[in-house]
Coordinates of C-alpha atoms in Angstrom, one line a residue:
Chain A
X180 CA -8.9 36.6 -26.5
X181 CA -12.5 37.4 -27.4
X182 CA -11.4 38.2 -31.1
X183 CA -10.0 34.5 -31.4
X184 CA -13.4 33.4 -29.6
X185 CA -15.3 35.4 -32.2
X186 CA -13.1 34.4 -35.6
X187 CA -15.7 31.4 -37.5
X188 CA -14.1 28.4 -37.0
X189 CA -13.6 27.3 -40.3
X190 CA -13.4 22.8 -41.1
X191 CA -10.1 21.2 -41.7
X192 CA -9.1 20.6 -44.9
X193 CA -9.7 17.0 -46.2
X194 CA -6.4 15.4 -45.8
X195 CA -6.0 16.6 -42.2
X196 CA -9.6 14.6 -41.8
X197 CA -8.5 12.1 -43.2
X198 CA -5.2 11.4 -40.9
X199 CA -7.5 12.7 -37.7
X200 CA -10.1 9.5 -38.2
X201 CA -7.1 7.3 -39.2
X202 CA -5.2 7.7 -36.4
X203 CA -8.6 7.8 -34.2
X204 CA -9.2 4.1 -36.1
X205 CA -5.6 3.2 -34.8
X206 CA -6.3 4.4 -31.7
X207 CA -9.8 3.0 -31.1
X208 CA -9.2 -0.8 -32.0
X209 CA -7.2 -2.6 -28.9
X210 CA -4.6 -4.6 -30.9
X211 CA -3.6 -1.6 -32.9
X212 CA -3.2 0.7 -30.6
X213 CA 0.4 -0.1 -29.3
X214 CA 1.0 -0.6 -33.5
X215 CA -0.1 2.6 -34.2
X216 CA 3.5 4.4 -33.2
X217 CA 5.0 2.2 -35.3
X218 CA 3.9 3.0 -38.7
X219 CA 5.3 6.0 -39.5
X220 CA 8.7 4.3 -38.7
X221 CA 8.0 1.1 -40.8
X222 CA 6.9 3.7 -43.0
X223 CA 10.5 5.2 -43.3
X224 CA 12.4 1.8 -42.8
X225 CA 10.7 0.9 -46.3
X226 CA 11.2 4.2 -47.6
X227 CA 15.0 4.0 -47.1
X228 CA 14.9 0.7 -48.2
X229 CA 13.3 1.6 -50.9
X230 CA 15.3 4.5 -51.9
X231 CA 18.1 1.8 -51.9
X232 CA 20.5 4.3 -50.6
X233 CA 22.4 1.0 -48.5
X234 CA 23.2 -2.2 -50.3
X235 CA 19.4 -4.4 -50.5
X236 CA 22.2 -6.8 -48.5
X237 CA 23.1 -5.1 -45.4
X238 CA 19.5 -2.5 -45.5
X239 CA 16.5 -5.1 -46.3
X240 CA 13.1 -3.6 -45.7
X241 CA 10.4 -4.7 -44.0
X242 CA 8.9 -6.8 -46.5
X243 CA 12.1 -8.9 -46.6
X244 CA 11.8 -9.7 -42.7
X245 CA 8.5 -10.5 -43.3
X246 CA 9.5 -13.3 -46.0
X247 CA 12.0 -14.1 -43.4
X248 CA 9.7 -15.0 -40.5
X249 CA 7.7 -17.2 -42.7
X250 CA 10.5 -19.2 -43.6
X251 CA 11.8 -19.7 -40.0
X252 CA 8.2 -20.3 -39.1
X253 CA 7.8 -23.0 -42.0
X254 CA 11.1 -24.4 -40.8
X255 CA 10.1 -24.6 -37.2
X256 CA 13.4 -22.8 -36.4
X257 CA 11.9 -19.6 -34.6
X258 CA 9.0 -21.5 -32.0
X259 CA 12.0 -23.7 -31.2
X260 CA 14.4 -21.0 -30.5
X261 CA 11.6 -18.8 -29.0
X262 CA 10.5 -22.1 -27.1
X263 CA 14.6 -22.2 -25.7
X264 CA 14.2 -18.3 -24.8
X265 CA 11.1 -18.2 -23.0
X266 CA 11.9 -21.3 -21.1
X267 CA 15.3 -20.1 -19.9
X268 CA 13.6 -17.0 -19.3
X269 CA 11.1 -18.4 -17.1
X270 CA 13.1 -20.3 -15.3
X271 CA 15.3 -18.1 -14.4
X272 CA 12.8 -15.3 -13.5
X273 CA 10.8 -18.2 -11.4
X274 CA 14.1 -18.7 -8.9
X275 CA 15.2 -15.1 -9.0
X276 CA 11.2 -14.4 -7.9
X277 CA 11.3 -17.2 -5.1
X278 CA 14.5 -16.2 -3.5
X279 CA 14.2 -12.1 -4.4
X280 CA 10.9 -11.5 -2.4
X281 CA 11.8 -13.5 0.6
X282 CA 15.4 -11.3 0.6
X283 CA 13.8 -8.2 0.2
X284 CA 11.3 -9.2 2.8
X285 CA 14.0 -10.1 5.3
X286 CA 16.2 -6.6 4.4
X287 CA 13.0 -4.4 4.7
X288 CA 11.9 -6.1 7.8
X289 CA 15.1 -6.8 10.2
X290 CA 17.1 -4.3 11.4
X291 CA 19.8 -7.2 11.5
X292 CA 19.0 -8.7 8.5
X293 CA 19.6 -5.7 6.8
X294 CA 22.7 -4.4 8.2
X295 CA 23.9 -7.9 7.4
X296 CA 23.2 -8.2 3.8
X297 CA 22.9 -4.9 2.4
X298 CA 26.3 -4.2 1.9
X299 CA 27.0 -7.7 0.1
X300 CA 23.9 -7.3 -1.7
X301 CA 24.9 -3.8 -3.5
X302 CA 28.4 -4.9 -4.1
X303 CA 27.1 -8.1 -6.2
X304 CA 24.8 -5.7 -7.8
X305 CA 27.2 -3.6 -9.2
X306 CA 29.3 -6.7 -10.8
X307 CA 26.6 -7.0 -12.9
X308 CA 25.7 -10.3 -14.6
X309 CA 27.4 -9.8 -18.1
X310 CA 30.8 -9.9 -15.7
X311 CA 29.5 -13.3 -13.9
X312 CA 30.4 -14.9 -17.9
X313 CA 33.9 -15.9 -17.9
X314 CA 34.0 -17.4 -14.6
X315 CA 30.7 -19.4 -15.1
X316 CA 32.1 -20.6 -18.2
X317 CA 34.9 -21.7 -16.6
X318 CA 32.5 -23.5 -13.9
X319 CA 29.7 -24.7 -15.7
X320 CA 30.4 -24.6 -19.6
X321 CA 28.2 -23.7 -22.3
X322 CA 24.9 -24.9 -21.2
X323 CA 21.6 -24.3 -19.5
X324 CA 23.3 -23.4 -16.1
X325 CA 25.4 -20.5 -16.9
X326 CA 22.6 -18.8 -18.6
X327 CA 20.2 -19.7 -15.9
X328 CA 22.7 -17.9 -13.4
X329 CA 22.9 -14.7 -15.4
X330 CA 18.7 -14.6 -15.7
X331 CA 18.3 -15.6 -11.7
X332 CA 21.1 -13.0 -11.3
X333 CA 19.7 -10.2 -12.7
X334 CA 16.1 -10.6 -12.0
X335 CA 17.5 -10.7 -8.3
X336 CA 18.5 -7.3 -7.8
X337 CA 15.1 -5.6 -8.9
X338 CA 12.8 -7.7 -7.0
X339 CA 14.7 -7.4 -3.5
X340 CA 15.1 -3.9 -3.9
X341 CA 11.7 -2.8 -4.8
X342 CA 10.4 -5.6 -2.2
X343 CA 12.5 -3.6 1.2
X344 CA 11.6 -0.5 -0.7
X345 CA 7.6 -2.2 -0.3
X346 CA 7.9 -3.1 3.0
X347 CA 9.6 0.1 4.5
X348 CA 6.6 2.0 2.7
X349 CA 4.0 -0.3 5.1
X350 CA 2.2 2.8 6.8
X351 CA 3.0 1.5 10.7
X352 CA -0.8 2.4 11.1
X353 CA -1.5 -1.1 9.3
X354 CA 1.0 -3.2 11.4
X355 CA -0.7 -1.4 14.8
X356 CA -3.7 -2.4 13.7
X357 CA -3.1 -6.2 12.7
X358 CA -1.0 -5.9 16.2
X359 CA -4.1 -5.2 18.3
X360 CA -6.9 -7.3 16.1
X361 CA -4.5 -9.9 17.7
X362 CA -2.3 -11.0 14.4
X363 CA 0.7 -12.8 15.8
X364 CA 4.1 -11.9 13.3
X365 CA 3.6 -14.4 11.0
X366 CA 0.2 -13.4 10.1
X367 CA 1.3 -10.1 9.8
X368 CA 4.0 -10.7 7.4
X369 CA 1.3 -12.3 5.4
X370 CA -2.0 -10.5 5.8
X371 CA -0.3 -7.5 5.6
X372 CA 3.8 -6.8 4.9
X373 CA 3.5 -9.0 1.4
X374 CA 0.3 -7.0 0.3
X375 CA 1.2 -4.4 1.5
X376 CA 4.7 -4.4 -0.7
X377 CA 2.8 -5.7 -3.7
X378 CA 2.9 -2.7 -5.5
X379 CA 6.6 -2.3 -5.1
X380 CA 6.8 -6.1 -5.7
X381 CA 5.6 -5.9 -9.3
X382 CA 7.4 -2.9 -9.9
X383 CA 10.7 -4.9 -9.4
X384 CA 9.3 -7.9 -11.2
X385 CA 8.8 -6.3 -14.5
X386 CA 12.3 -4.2 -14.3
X387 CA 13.9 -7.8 -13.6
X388 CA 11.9 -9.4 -15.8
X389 CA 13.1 -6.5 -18.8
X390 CA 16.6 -6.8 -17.8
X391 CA 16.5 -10.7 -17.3
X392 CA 15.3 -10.8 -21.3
X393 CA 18.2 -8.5 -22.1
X394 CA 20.5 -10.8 -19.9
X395 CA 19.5 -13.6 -21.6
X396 CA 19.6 -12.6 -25.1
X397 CA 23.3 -11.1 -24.3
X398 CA 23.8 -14.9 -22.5
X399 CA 22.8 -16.6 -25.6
X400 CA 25.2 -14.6 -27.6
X401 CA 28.1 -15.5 -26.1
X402 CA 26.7 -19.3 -24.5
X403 CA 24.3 -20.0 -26.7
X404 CA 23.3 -22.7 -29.2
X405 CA 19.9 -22.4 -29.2
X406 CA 17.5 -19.2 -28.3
X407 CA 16.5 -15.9 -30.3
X408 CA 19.8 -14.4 -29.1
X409 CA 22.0 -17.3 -30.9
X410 CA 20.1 -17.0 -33.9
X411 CA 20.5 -13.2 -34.0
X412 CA 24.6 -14.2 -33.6
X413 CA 24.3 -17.1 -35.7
X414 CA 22.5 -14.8 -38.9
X415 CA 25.2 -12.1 -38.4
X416 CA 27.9 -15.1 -39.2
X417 CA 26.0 -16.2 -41.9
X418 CA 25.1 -12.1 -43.6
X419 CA 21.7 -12.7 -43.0
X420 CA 21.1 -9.5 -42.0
X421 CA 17.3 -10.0 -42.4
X422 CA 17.2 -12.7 -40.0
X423 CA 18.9 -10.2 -37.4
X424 CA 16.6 -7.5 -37.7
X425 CA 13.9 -10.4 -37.0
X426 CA 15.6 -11.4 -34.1
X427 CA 15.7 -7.7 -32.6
X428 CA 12.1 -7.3 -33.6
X429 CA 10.8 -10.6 -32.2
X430 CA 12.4 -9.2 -28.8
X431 CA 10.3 -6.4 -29.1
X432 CA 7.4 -8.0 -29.2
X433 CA 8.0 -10.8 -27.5
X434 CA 8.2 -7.8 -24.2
X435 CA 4.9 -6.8 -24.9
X436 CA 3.7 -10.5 -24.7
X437 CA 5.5 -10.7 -21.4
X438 CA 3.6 -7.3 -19.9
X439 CA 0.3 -8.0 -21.3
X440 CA -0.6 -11.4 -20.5
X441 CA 1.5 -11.6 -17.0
X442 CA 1.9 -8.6 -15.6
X443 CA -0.8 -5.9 -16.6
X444 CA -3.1 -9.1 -16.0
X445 CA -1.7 -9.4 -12.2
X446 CA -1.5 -5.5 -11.7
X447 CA -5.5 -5.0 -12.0
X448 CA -6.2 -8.7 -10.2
X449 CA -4.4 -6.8 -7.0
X450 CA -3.0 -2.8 -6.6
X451 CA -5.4 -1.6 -9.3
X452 CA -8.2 -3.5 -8.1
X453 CA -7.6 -2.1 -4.3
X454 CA -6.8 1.5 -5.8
X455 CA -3.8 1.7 -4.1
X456 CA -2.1 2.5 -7.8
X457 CA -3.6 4.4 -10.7
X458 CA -5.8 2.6 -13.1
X459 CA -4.7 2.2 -16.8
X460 CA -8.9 3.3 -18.0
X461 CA -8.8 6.4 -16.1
X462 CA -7.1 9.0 -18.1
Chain B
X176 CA -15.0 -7.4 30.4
X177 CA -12.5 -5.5 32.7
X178 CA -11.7 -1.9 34.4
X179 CA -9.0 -0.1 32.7
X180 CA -6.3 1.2 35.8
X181 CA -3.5 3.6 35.0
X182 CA -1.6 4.2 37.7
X183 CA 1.7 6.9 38.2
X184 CA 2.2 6.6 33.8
X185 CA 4.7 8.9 32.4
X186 CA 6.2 8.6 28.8
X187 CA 9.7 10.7 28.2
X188 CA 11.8 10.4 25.2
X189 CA 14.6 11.9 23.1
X190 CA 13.7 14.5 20.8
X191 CA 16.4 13.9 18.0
X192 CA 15.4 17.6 16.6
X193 CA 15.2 19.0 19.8
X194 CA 18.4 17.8 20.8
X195 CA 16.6 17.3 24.5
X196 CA 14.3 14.7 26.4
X197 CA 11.0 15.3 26.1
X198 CA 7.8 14.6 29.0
X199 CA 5.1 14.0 26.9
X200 CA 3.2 13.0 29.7
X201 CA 3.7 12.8 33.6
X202 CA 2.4 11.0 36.2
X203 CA -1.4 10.3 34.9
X204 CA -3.6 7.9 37.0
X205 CA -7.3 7.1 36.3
X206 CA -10.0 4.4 36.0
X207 CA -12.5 3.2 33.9
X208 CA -15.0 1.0 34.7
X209 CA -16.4 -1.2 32.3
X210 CA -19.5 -0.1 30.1
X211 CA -18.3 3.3 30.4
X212 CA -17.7 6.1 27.6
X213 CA -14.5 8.3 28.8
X214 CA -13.0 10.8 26.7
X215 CA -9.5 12.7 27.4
X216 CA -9.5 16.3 26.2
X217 CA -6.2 18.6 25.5
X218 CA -4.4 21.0 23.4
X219 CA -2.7 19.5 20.6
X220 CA 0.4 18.7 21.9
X221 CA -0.9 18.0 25.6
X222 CA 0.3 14.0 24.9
X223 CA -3.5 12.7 24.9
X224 CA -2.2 10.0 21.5
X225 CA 0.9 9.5 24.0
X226 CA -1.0 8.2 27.1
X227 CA -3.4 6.0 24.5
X228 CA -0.8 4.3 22.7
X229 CA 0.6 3.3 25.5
X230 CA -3.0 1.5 26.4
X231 CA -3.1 0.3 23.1
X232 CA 0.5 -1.2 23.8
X233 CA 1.8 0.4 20.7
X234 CA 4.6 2.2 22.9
X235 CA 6.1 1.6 26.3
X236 CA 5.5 3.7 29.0
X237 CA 8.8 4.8 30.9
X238 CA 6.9 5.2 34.2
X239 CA 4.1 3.8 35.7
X240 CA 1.6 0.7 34.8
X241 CA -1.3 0.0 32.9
X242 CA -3.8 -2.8 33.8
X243 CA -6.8 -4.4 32.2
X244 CA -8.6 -6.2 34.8
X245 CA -5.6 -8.1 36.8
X246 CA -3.5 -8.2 33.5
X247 CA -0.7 -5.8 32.7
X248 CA -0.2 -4.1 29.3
X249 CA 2.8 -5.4 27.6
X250 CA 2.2 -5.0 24.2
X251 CA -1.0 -4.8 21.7
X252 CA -3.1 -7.3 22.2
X253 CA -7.0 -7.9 20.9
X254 CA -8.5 -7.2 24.0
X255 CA -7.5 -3.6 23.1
X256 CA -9.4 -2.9 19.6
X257 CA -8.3 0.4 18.3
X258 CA -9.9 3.1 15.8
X259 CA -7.2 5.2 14.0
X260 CA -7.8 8.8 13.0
X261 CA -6.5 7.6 9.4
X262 CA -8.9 4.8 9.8
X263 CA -5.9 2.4 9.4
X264 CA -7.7 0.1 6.9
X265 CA -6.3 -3.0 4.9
X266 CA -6.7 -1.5 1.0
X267 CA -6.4 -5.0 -0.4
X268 CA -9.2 -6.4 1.6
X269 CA -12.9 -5.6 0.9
X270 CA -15.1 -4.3 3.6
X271 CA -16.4 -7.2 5.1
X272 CA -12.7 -9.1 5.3
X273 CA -11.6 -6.2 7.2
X274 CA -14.1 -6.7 9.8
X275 CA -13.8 -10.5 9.7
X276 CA -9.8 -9.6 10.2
X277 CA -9.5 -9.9 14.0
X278 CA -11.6 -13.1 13.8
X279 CA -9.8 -14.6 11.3
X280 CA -6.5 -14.1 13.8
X281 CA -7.9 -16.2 16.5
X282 CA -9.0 -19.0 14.5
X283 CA -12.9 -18.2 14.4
X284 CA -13.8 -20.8 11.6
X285 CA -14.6 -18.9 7.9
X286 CA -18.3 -19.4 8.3
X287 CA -18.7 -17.9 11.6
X288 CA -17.0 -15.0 11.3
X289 CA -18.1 -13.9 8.4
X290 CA -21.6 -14.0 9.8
X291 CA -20.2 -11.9 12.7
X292 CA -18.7 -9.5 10.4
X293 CA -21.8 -9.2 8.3
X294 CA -23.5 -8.6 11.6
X295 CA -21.3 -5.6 12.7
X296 CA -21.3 -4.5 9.0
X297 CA -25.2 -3.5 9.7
X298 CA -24.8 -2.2 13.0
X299 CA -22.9 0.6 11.7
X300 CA -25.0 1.1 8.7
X301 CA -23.4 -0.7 5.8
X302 CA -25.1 -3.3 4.8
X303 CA -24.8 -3.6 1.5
X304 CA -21.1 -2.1 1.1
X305 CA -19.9 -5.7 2.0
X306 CA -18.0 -6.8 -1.4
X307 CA -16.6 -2.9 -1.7
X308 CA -12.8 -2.3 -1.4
X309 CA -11.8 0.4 1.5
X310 CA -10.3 2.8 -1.6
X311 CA -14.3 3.1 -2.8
X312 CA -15.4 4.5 0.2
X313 CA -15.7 8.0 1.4
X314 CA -14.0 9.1 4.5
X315 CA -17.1 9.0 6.4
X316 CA -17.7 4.8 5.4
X317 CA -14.2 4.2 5.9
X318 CA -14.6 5.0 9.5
X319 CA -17.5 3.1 10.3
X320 CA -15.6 -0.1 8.9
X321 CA -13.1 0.7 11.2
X322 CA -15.4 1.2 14.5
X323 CA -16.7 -2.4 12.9
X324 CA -13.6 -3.7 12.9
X325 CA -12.4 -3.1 16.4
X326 CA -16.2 -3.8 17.8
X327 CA -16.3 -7.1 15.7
X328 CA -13.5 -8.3 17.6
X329 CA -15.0 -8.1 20.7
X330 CA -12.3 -6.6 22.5
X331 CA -12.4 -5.3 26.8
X332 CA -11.3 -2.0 25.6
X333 CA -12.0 0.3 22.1
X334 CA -9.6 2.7 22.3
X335 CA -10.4 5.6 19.6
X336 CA -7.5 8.2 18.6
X337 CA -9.1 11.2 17.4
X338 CA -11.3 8.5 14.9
X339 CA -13.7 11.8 13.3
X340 CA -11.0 14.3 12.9
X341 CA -10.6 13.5 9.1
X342 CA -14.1 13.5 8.0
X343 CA -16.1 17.0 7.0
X344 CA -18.3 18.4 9.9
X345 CA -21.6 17.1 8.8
X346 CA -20.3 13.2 8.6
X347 CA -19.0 13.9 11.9
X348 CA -22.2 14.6 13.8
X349 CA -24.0 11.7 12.1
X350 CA -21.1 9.1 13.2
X351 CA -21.0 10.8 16.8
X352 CA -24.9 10.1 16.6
X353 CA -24.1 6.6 15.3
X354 CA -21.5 5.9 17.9
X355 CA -23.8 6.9 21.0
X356 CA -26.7 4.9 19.3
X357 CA -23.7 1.8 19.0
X358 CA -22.5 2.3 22.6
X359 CA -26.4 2.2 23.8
X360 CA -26.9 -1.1 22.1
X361 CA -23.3 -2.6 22.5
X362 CA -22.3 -0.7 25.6
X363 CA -18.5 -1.6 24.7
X364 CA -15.8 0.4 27.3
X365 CA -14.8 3.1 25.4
X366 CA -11.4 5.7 25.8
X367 CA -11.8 8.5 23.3
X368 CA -9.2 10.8 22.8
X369 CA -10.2 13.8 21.4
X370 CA -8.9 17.9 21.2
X371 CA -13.1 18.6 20.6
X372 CA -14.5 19.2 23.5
X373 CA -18.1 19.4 22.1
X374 CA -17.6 16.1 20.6
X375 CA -16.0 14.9 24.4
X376 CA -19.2 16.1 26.1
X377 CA -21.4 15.0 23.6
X378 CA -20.5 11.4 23.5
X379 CA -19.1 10.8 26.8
X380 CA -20.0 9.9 30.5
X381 CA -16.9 11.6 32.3
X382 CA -14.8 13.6 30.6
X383 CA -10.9 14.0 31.7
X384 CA -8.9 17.0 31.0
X385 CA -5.4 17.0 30.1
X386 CA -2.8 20.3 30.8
X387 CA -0.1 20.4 27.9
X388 CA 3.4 19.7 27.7
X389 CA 3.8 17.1 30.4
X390 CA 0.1 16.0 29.9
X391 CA -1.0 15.2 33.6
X392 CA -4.7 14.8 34.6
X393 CA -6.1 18.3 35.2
X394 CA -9.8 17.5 35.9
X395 CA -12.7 15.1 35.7
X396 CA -15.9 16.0 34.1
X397 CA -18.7 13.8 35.0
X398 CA -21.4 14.1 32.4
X399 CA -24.8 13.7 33.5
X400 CA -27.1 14.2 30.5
X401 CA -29.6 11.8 30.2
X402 CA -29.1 9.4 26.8
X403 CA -30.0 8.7 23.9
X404 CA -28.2 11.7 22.9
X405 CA -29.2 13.5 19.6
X406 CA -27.1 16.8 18.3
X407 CA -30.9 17.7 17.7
X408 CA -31.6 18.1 21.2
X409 CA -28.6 18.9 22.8
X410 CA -27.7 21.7 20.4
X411 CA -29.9 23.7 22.3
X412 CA -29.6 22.3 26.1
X413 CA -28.5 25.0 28.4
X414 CA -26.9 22.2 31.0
X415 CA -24.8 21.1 27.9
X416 CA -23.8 24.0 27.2
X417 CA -22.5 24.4 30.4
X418 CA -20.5 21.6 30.7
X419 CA -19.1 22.6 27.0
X420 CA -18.1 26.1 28.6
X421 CA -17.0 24.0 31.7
X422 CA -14.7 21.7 29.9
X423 CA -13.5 24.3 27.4
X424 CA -12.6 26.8 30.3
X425 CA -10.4 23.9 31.9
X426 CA -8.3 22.9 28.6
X427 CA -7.6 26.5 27.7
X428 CA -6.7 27.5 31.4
X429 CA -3.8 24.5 31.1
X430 CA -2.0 26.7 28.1
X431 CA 1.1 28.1 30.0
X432 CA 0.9 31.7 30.1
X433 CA 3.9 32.2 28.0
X434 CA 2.3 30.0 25.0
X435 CA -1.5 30.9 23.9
X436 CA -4.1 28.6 22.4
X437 CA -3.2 27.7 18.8
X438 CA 0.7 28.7 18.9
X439 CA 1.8 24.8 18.6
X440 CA 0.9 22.7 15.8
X441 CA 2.1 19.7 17.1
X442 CA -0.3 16.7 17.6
X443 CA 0.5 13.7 20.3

């Protein structure tokens, strides 16, 4: 050990240096930092591309998607298709939210309540909401309801989970206490039980929300005439395989969107702010 | 204001584990008047948290009755505050809206009680600390929001379970100090259960020992040294010291024979 100790340490050659303070750049400036991962695989999309071991046709690189964007940008396509998504999305999240919380709530809470619903609840959740399709097609047709049913669907499952999972957690110390600072039950549901099951709450938000986008995008697929998922399906009819590889990155993004500006913003207004989770500054 | 009466209590259950019921404590009767400091000393295990939560209405008792003033105990109920050992504090409310808490539940209007709060936020010493969330607090803070929070709510009774067993030695004194200074000033009835029988004398005006395993009242201790009390000055006090040895001799004599001080582990 003390002949490594003792060996000079000699400087890194320049090129090392050079990729040290670029990736410290990428690293250092906010915006970039969740795009920093991602160059080296642009990097080797437009390599292959490049290389042009696949047909330009079916293998476009990234420069080709970017031509892409701007033209369904310039044509107002994309904001109206995203504008259809998001919508649906939001929608559908917003009543799978309002009736998911006030489920998991009544599972976690009453002995009763949960011997009564839990087994109907797990059996829906394993039909899953692709399967829900051919019977809501059959009910409601191609339109705004069937894909609204998916999204409430499967943002459902998440939230009431995590929310009993929340509630059970509740140390009983907290209800005791509320109990004899004279909080009658309804107060303690919401002084302390909702709270209390935040944290668990927001986990099954964002795992509803992510597999409510998925839903959706599959939904539009198959239902759609409007929405990034229909223009992904539409582009594959047509060979525009640059428009699909827009489509699949758009969703990418479009997730971060989603997690920065709602839910990160939400996690440090409430469990980060208490300390009762981690927070994202402290390594 | 009220005197606590126990009368005949007795608390059995099922042990699931032990396949067997359990006494955890048997046929306890005792008074407090109001105004007056009484802490129960035991072994762990002698049922001491037992006989409070039933007081504190957290647990039914399966013999015997509880009453506060002419009322019986059915139930928690704000004219029984309670101080936790885990201090038991709301993480998503700052300091001062966990002493407001009680308050706010009986309708005290926002103005009012935040006044109050801010009010019993000084008397135990953190002023200043209003706007800070329980989670930024060290063990020692975290406590005194909790004696605040239970005295800010005026209750009869503050029932305290053990409330300095999770802070280091040195906080401990200071906030044994602090409650005999708040008890001077407030003169709140206090039960304080506690397995530290320095800490029992120290704070206390009679102090009641438990046996173990049923817990039944073994002896009362009346403590007659004159207050303020300082750790300064009673450190060194022979007649405290004699009531230490006094009470210490009666909560290790209650150890059956066949089981010696320190061979359970297991609190209640």
């Amino acid at each position: 050990m003390e002949a490594v100790a003792a060996r000079p340490s000699l400087p890194p050659p320049w090129h090392l240096r050079a990729i040290g303070s670029a990736v410290r750049w990428l690293d250092g400036s906010p915006g970039l930092k969740s795009f920093g991962p991602f160059v080296p695989i642009l990097l080797l999309w437009a390599g292959v591309a490049q290389a042009g071991i696949f047909p330009r046709i079916f293998f476009p690189g990234p420069w080709d998607v970017v031509l892409s964007f701007a033209n369904l940008i310039t044509k107002g396509i994309l904001p109206e298709y995203l504008e259809d998504s998001l919508l649906r999305l939001a929608l559908g999240a917003g009543a799978g939210v309002a009736t998911g919380i006030p489920l998991g709530l009544l599972v976690g809470l009453s002995r009763i309540g949960h011997r009564c619903l839990w087994p109907v609840i797990v059996f829906f959740q394993a039909v899953g909401d692709i399967a829900w399709l051919p019977i809501l097609l059959i009910w409601f047709g191609f339109g705004l309801a069937t894909m609204t049913f998916v999204i409430v669907y499967t943002v459902l499952f998440p939230v009431v989970f995590n929310t009993a999972l929340g509630v059970r957690s509740i140390p009983l110390e907290f209800t005791r206490a509320a109990q004899s600072l004279g909080a009658r039950p309804w107060r303690i549901l919401l002084e302390v039980v909702v709270p209390g099951a935040l944290p668990n709450i927001i986990t099954g938000l964002r795992n509803g929300l992510g597999y409510g986008w998925r839903a959706l995008i599959a939904a539009e697929m198959i239902v759609g005439t409007s929405g990034v998922g229909f223009l992904m399906f539409d582009a594959r009819r047509a060979g525009q395989v640059t428009e699909v590889l827009l489509g699949m990155i758009v969703l990418g993004i479009l997730w971060y969107v989603v997690d920065g500006w709602i839910l990160v913003p939400l996690e440090q207004a409430t469990v980060e702010r208490w300390g009762v989770v981690a927070r994202r500054d402290v390594p | 204001m009220a005197d606590l009466v126990i009368r005949k209590l007795g608390k059995t259950y099922f042990d699931l584990y032990a396949g067997r019921h359990v006494t955890a404590v048997a046929d306890v009767s005792l008074e407090i008047h109001t105004g007056e400091f009484v802490s129960i000393v035991g072994a762990s295990g002698c049922g001491k948290t037992t006989l409070l939560n039933m007081v504190a209405g957290f647990i039914p008792p399966s013999e015997g009755e509880i009453l506060l003033g002419d009322r019986q105990v059915k139930g928690p109920g704000p004219d029984r505050g309670v101080v936790f050992q885990g201090f038991a504090l709301f993480p998503w409310k700052s300091v001062l809206d966990n002493v407001a808490f009680g308050l706010k539940m009986r309708g005290v209007p926002r103005a009012e009680r935040l006044r109050i709060a801010e009010e019993y936020v000084a008397l135990v010493g953190l002023a200043g600390a209003e706007s800070r969330y329980p989670t930024e607090l060290s063990g020692g803070m975290q406590q005194r929001v909790g004696v605040a929070r239970a005295l800010a709510n005026s209750p009869e009774l503050l029932l305290m379970d053990e409330p300095f067993a999770s802070v280091d030695a040195q906080t401990r004194m200071t906030l044994q100090e602090e409650l005999t200074r708040i008890w001077e000033a407030k003169h709140p009835t206090i039960l304080f259960v506690t397995h530290d029988v320095d800490e029992a004398v120290f704070l206390s005006d009679r102090v009641i020992v438990l046996t173990r395993s049923p817990g039944t009242v073994r002896a009362e201790v009346p403590i007659p040294l004159p207050r303020p009390r300082s750790w300064g000055r009673l450190v060194e006090d022979g007649r405290f010291k004699a009531l230490v040895a006094r009470v210490l001799a009666l909560v290790r004599d209650s150890d059956p024979p066949t089981n010696p001080a320190g061979g359970q582990e297991r609190s209640g």
